[in-house]
PDB file of C-alpha atoms in Angstrom:
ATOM      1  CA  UNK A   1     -15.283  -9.441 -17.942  1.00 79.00           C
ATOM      2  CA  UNK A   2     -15.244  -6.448 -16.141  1.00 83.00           C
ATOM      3  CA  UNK A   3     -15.739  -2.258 -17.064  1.00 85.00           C
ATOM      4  CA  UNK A   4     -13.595  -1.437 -19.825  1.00 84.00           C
ATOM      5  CA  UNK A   5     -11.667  -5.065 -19.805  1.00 83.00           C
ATOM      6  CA  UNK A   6     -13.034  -7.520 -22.295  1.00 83.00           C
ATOM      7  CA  UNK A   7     -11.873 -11.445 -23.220  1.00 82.00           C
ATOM      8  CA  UNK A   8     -12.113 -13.468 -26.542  1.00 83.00           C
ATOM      9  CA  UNK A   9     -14.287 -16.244 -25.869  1.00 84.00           C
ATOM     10  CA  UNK A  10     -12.502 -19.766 -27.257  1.00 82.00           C
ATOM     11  CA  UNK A  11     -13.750 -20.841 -30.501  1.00 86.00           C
ATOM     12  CA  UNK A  12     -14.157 -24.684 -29.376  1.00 87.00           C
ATOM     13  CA  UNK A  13     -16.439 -22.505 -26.607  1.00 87.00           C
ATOM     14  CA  UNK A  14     -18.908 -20.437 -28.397  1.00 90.00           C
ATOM     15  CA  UNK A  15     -22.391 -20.940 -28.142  1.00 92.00           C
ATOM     16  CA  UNK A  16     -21.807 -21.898 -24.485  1.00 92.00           C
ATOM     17  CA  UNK A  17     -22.221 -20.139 -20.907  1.00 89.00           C
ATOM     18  CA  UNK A  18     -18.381 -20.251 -20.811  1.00 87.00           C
ATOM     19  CA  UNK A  19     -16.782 -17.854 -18.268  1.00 88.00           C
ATOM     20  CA  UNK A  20     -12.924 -17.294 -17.324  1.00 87.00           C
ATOM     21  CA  UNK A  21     -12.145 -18.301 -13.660  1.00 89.00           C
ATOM     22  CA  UNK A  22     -12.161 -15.605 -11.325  1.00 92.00           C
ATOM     23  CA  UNK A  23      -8.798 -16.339 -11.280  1.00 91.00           C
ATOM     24  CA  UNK A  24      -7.878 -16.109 -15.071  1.00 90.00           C
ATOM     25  CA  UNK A  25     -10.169 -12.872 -15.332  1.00 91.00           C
ATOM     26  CA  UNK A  26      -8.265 -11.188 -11.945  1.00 92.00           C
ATOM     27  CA  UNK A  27      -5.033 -12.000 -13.910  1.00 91.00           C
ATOM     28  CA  UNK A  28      -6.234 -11.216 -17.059  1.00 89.00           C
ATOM     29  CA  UNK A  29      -7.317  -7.505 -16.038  1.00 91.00           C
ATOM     30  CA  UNK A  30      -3.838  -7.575 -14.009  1.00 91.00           C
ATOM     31  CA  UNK A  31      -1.446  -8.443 -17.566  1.00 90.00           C
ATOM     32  CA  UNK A  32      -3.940  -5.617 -19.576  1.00 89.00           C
ATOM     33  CA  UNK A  33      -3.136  -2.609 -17.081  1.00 91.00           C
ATOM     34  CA  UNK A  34       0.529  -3.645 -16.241  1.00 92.00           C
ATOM     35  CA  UNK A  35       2.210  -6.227 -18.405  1.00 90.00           C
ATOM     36  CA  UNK A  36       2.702 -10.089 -18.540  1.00 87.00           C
ATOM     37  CA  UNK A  37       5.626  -9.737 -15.997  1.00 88.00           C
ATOM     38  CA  UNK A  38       4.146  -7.794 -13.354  1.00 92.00           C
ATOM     39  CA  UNK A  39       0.940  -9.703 -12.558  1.00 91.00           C
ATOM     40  CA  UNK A  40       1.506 -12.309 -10.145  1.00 92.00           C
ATOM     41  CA  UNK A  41      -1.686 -14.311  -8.472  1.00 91.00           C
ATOM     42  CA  UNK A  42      -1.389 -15.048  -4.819  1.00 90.00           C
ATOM     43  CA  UNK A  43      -2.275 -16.206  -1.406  1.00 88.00           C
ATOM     44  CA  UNK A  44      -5.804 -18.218  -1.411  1.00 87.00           C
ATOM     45  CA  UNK A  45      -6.194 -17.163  -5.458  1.00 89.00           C
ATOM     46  CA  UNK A  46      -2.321 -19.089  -5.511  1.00 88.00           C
ATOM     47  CA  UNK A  47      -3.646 -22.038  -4.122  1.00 86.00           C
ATOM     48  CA  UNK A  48      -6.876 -22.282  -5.726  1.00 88.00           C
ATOM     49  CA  UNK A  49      -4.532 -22.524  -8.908  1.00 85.00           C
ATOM     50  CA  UNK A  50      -1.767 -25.364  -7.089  1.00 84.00           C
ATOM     51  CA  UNK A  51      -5.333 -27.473  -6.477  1.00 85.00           C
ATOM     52  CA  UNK A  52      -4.848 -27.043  -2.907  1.00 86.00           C
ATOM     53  CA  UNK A  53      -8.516 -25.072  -2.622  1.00 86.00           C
ATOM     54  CA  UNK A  54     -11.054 -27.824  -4.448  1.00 84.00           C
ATOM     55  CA  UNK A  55     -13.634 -24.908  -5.229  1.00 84.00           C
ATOM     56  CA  UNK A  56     -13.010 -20.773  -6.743  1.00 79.00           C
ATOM     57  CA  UNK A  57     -14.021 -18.223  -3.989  1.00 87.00           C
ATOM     58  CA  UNK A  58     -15.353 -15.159  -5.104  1.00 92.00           C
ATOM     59  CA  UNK A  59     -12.337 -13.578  -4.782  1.00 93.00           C
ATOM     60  CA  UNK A  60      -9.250 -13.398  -6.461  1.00 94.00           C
ATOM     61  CA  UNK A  61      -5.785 -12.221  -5.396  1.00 94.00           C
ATOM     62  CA  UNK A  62      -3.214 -10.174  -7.844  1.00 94.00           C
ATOM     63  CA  UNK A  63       0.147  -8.803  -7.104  1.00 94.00           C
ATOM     64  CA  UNK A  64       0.577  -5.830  -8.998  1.00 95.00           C
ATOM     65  CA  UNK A  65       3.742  -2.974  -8.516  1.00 95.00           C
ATOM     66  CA  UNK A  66       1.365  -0.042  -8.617  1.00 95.00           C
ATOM     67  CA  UNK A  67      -2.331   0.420  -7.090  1.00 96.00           C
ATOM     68  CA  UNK A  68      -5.164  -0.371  -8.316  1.00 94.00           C
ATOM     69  CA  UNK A  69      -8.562  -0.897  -7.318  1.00 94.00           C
ATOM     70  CA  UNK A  70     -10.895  -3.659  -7.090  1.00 95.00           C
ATOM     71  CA  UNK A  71     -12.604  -4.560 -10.071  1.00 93.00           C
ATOM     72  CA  UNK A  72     -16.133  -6.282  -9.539  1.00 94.00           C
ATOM     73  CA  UNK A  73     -16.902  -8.617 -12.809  1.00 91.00           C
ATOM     74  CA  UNK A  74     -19.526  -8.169 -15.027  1.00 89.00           C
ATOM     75  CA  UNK A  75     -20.759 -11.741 -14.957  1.00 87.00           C
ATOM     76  CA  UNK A  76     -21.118 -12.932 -11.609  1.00 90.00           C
ATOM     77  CA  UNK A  77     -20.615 -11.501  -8.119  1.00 94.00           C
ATOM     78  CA  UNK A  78     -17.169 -11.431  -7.682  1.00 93.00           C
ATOM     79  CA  UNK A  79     -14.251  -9.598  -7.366  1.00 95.00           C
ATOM     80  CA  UNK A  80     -10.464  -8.992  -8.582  1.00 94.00           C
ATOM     81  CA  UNK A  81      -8.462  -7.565  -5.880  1.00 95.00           C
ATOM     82  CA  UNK A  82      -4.783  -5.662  -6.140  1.00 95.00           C
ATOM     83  CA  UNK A  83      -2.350  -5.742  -3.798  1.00 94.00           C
ATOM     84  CA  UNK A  84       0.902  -3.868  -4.266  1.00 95.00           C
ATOM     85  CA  UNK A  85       4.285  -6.056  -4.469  1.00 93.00           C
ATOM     86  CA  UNK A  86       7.630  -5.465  -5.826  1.00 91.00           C
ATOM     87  CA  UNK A  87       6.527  -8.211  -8.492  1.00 88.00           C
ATOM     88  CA  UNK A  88       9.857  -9.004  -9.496  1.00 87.00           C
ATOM     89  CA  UNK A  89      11.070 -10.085  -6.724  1.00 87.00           C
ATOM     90  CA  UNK A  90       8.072 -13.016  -5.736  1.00 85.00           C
ATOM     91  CA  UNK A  91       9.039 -15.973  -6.278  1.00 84.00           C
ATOM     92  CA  UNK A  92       6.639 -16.941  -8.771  1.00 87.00           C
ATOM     93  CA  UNK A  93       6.092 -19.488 -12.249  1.00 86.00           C
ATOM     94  CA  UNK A  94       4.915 -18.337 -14.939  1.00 87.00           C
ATOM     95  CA  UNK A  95       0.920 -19.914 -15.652  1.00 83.00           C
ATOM     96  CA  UNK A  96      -1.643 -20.457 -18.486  1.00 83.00           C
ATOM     97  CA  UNK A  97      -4.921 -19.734 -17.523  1.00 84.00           C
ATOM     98  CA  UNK A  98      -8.237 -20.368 -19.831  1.00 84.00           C
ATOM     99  CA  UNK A  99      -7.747 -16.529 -21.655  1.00 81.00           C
ATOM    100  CA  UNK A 100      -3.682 -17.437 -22.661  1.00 78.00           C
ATOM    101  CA  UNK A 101      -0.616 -16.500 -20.710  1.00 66.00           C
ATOM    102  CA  UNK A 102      -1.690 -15.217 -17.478  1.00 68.00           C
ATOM    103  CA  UNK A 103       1.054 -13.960 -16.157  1.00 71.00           C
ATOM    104  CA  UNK A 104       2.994 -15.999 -12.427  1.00 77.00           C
ATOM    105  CA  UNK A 105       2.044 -17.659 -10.145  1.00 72.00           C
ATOM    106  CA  UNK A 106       3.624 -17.384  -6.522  1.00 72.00           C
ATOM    107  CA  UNK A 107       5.087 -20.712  -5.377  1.00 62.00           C
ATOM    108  CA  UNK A 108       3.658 -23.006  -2.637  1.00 52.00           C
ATOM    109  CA  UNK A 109       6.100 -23.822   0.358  1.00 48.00           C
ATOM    110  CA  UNK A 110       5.182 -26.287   2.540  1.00 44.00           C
ATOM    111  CA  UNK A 111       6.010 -25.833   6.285  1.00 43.00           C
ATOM    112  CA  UNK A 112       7.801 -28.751   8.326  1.00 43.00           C
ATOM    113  CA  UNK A 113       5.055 -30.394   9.481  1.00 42.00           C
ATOM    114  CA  UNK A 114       3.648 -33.366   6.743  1.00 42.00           C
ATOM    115  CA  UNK A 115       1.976 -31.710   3.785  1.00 43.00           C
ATOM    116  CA  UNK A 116       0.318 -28.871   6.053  1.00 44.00           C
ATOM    117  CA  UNK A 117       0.946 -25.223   3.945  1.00 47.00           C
ATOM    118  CA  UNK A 118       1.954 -22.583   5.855  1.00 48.00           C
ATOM    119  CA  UNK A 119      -0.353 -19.800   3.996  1.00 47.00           C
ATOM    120  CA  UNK A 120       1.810 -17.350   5.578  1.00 46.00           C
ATOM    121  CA  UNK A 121       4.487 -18.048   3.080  1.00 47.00           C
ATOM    122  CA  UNK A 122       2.061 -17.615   0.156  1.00 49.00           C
ATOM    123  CA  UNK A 123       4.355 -14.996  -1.289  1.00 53.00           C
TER     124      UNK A 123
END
């Protein structure tokens, strides 16, 4: 996936181009360096996973409680960035992503006005 951060590919997907979401690999490299409970994915990354953005961006969002730096993948130009939280206190789910558990994902809250999200509140 990245420099020194590799993923199992599925077995009902070898033989294929498979790749993780940019998502799932930003997550992925997120549970390796700090754990299952202190990876959480947020802000546009968060919504891309609630089906709120249709498409992945090249980027990916991870809470993490320590720094880190970006990590470019190996596969495709794009990136998993780190931003530092006090994890444990997000209010987050826990998610499945394509490569197993994937750590939380920060809630959605809508704002008062119809279905519009406040991104803002994106964790």
């Amino acid at each position: 996936m990245a420099t020194g951060f590799f993923a199992a590919v599925p077995d009902d997907r070898v033989g294929t181009e498979w790749m993780p979401g940019v998502e799932a690999a930003a997550v992925g490299v997120a549970v390796a360096a700090y754990g299952r409970d202190d990876a959480v994915v947020m802000g546009v990354s968060a919504a891309r996973l609630h089906g709120v953005v249709p498409r992945a961006l090249a980027n990916a969002v991870v809470a993490v409680p320590t720094r880190h730096d970006p990590i470019r993948l190996a596969d495709r130009q794009a990136v998993g960035r780190f931003v530092v939280r006090y994890t444990a206190r997000l209010d987050a789910e826990p998610i499945d992503t394509e490569l197993g558990f994937g750590g939380f994902l920060c809630q959605i809250v809508k704002s008062g006005v119809g279905s519009k999200l406040d991104f803002d509140k994106l964790c």
